[in-house]
mmCIF file of C-alpha atoms in Angstrom:
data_model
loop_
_atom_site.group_PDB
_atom_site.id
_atom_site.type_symbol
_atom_site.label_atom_id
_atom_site.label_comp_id
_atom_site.label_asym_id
_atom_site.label_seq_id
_atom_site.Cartn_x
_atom_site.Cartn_y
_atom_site.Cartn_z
ATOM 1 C CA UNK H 228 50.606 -24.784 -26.257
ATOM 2 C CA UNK H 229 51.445 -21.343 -24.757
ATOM 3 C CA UNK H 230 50.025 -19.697 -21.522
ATOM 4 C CA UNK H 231 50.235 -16.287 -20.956
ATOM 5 C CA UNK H 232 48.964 -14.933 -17.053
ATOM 6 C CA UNK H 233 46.862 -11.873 -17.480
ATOM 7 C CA UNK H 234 45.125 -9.870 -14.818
ATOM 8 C CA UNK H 235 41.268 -9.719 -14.387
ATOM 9 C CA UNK H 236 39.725 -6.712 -13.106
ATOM 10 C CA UNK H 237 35.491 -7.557 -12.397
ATOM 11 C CA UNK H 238 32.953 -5.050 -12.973
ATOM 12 C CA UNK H 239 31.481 -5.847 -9.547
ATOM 13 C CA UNK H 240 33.153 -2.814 -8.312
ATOM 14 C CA UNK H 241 32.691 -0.718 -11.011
ATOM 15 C CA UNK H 242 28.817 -1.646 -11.886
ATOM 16 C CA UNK H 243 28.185 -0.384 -7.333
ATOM 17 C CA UNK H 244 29.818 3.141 -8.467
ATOM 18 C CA UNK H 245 33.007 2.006 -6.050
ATOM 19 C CA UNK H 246 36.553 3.288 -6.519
ATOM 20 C CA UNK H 247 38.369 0.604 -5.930
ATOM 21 C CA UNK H 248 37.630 -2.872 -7.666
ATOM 22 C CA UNK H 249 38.906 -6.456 -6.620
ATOM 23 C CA UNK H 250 41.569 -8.211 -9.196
ATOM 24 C CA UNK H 251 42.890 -11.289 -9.289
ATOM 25 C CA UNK H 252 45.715 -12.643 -11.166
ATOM 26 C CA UNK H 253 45.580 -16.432 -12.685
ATOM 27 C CA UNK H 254 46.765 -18.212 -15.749
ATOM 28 C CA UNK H 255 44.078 -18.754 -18.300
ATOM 29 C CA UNK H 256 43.968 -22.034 -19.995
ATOM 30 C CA UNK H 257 40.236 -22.864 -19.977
ATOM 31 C CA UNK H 258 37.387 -22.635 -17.396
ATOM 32 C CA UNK H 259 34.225 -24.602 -16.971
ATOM 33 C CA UNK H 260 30.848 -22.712 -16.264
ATOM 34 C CA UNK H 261 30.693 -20.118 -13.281
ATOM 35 C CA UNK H 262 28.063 -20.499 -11.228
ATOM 36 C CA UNK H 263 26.451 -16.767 -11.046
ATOM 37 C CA UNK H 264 23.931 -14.874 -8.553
ATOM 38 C CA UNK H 265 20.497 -13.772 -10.266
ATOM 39 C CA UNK H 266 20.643 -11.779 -12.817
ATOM 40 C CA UNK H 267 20.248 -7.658 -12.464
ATOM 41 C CA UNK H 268 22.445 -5.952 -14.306
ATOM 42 C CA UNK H 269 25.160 -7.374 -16.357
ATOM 43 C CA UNK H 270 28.406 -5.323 -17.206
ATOM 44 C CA UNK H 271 30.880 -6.845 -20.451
ATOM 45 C CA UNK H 272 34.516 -5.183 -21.558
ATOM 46 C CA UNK H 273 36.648 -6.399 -24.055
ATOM 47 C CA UNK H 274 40.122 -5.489 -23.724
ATOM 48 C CA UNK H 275 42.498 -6.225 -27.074
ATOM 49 C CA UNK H 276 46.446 -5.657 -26.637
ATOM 50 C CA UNK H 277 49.235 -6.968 -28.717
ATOM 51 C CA UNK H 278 51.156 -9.239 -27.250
ATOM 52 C CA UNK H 279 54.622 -8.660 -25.568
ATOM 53 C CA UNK H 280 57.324 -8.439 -28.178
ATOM 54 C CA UNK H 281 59.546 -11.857 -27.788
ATOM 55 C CA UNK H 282 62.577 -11.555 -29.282
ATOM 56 C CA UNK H 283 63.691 -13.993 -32.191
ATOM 57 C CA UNK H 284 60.197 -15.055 -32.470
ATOM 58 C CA UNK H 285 57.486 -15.024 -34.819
ATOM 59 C CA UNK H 286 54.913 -12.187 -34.083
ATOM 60 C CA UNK H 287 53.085 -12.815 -31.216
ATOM 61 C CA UNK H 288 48.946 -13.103 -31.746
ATOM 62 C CA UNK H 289 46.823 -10.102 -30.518
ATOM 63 C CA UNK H 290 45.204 -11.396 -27.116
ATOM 64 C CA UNK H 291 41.577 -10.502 -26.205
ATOM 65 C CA UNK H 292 40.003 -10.619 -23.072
ATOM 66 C CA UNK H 293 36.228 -10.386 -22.591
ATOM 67 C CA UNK H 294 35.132 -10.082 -19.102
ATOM 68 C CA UNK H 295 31.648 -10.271 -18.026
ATOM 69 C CA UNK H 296 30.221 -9.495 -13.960
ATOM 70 C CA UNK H 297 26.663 -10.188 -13.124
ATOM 71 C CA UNK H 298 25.785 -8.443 -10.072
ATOM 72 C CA UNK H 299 22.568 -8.648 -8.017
ATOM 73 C CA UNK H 300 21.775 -5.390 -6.730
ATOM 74 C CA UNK H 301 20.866 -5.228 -3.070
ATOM 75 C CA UNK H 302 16.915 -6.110 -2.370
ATOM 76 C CA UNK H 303 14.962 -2.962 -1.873
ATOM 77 C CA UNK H 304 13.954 -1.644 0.826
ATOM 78 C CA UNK H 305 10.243 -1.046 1.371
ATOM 79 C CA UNK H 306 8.374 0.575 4.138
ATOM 80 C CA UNK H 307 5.249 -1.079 5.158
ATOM 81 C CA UNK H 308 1.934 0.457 5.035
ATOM 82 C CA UNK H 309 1.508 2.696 7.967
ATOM 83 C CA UNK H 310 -1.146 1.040 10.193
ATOM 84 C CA UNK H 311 -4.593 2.543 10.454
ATOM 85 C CA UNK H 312 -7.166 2.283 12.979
ATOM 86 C CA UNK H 313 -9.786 -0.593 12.198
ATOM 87 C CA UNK H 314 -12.693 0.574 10.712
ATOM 88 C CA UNK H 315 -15.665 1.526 13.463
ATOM 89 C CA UNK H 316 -18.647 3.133 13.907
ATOM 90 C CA UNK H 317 -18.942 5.995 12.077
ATOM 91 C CA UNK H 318 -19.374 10.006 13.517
ATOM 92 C CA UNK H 319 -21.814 10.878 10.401
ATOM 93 C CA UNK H 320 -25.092 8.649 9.289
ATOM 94 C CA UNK H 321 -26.170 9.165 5.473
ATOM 95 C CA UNK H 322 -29.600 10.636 5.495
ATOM 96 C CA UNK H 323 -31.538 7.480 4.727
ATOM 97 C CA UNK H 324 -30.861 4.143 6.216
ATOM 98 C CA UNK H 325 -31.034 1.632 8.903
ATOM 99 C CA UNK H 326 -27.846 1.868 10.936
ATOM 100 C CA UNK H 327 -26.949 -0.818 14.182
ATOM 101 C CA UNK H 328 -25.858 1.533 16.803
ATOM 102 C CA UNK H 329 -22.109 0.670 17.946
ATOM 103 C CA UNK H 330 -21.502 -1.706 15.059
ATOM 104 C CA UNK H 331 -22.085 0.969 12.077
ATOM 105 C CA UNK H 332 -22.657 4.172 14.177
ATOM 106 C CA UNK H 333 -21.264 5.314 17.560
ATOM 107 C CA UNK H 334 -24.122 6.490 20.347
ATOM 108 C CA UNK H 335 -24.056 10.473 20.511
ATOM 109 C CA UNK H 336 -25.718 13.727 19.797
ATOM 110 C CA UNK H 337 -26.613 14.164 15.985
ATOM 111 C CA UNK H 338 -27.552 17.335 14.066
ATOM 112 C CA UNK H 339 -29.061 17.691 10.436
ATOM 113 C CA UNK H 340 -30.135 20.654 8.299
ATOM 114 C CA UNK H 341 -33.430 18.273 7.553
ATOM 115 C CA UNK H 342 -35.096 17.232 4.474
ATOM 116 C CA UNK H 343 -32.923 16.307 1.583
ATOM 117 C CA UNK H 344 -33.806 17.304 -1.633
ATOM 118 C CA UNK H 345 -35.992 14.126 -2.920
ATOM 119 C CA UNK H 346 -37.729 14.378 0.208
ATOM 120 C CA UNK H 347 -40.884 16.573 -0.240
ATOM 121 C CA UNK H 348 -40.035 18.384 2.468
ATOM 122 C CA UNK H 349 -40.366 15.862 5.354
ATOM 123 C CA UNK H 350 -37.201 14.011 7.140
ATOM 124 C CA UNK H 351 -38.021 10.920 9.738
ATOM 125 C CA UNK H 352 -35.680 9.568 12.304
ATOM 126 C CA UNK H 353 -36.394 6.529 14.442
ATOM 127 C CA UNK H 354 -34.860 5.265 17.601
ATOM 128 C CA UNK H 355 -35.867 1.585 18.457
ATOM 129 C CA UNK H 356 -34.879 -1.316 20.503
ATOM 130 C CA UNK H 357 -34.523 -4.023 17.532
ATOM 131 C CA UNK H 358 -34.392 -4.096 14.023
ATOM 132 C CA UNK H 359 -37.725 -6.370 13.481
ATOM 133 C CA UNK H 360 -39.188 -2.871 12.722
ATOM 134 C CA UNK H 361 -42.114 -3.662 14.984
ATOM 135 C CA UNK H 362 -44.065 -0.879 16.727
ATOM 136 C CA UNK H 363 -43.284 -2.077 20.181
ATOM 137 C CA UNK H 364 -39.822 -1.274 19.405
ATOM 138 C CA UNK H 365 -40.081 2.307 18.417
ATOM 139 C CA UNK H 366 -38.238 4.060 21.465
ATOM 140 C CA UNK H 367 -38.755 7.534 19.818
ATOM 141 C CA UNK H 368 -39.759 8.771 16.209
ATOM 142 C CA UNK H 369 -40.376 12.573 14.974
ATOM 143 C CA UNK H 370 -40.597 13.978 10.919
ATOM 144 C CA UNK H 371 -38.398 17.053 10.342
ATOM 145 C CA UNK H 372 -39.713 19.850 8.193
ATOM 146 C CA UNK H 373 -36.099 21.567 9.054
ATOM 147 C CA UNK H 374 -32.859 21.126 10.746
ATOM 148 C CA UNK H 375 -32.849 18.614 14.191
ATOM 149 C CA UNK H 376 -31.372 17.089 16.907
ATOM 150 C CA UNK H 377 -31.418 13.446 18.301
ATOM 151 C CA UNK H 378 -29.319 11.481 21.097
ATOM 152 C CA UNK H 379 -28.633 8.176 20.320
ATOM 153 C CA UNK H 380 -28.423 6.222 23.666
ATOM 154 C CA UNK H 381 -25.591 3.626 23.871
ATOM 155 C CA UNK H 382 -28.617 1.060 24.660
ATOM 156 C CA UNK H 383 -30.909 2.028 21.260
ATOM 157 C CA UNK H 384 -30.109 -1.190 18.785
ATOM 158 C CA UNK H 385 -31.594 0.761 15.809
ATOM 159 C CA UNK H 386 -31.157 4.267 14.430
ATOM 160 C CA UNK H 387 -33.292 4.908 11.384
ATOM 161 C CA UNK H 388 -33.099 7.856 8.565
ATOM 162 C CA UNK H 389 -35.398 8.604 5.335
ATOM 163 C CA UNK H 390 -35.447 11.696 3.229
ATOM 164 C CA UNK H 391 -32.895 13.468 5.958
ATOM 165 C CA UNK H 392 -29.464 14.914 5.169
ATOM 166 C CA UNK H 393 -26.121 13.765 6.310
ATOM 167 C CA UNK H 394 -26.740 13.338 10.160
ATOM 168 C CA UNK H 395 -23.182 14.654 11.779
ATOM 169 C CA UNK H 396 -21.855 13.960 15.551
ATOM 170 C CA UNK H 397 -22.006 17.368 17.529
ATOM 171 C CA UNK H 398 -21.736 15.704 20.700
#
């Protein structure tokens, strides 16, 4: 049997766009499996050349080489979401609804134009001291035939809307 020593040049350098590669130098007579990183990108060359000319001999056989490099590219790199404030009480109230004041709106000064379109010309706006939507707990109450103005106290529990347009925080 005849061993000839060739030298091995991986694609590891090549495949990461470097100039200068790693090489080794060994004598091939048969290799058992490699074990390999995950799979990203894999880079094959087959190199043929004749064999060196030995005098007095038959002619040498043409020796192929086939090297193969699988490279794992580096992990990428992600930025995480940029945090936002928690969602709070909001600064505007839709123009119809029941709204807990400091859980879905903040206490303030609110202005709207008044009656939304679907209205027939009449907007009511309700400050109370529960949601049971008893009488007793009616803290102040008006109908809008145009634009208005409420404060919402810190202690009101309830702030009710119907037939208004988009209440906004002035103050």
């Amino acid at each position: 049997m005849r061993t000839r020593t060739i030298t091995i040049v991986t694609a590891a350098g090549l495949l990461a766009g470097l100039t200068a590669c790693s090489s080794g130098s060994g004598t091939v007579t048969g290799a058992g499996p490699v074990p390999q990183p995950a799979v990203t990108q894999t880079v094959a060359a087959t190199v043929t050349a004749p064999a060196p000319p030995v005098p007095s001999a038959p002619p040498a056989p043409t020796v192929t080489v086939t090297v193969t490099a699988t490279v794992t590219a580096p992990p990428a790199v992600t930025t995480p979401p940029a945090e936002t404030a928690p969602a709070g009480p909001a600064d505007t109230i839709d123009g119809s609804g029941t709204f807990l004041v400091g859980t879905d709106i903040r206490p303030g000064t609110y202005r709207t134009a008044g009656p939304g379109g679907r209205s027939g010309g009449m907007c009511y706006w309700e400050r109370a001291r529960s949601a049971d939507g008893d009488l007793d707990s009616v803290i102040a109450n008006e109908n809008l035939m145009g634009q208005g103005v409420v404060t919402i106290k810190k202690s009101d529990v309830v702030f009710k809307t119907q037939g208004c347009q988009s209440w906004t925080k002035i103050g």
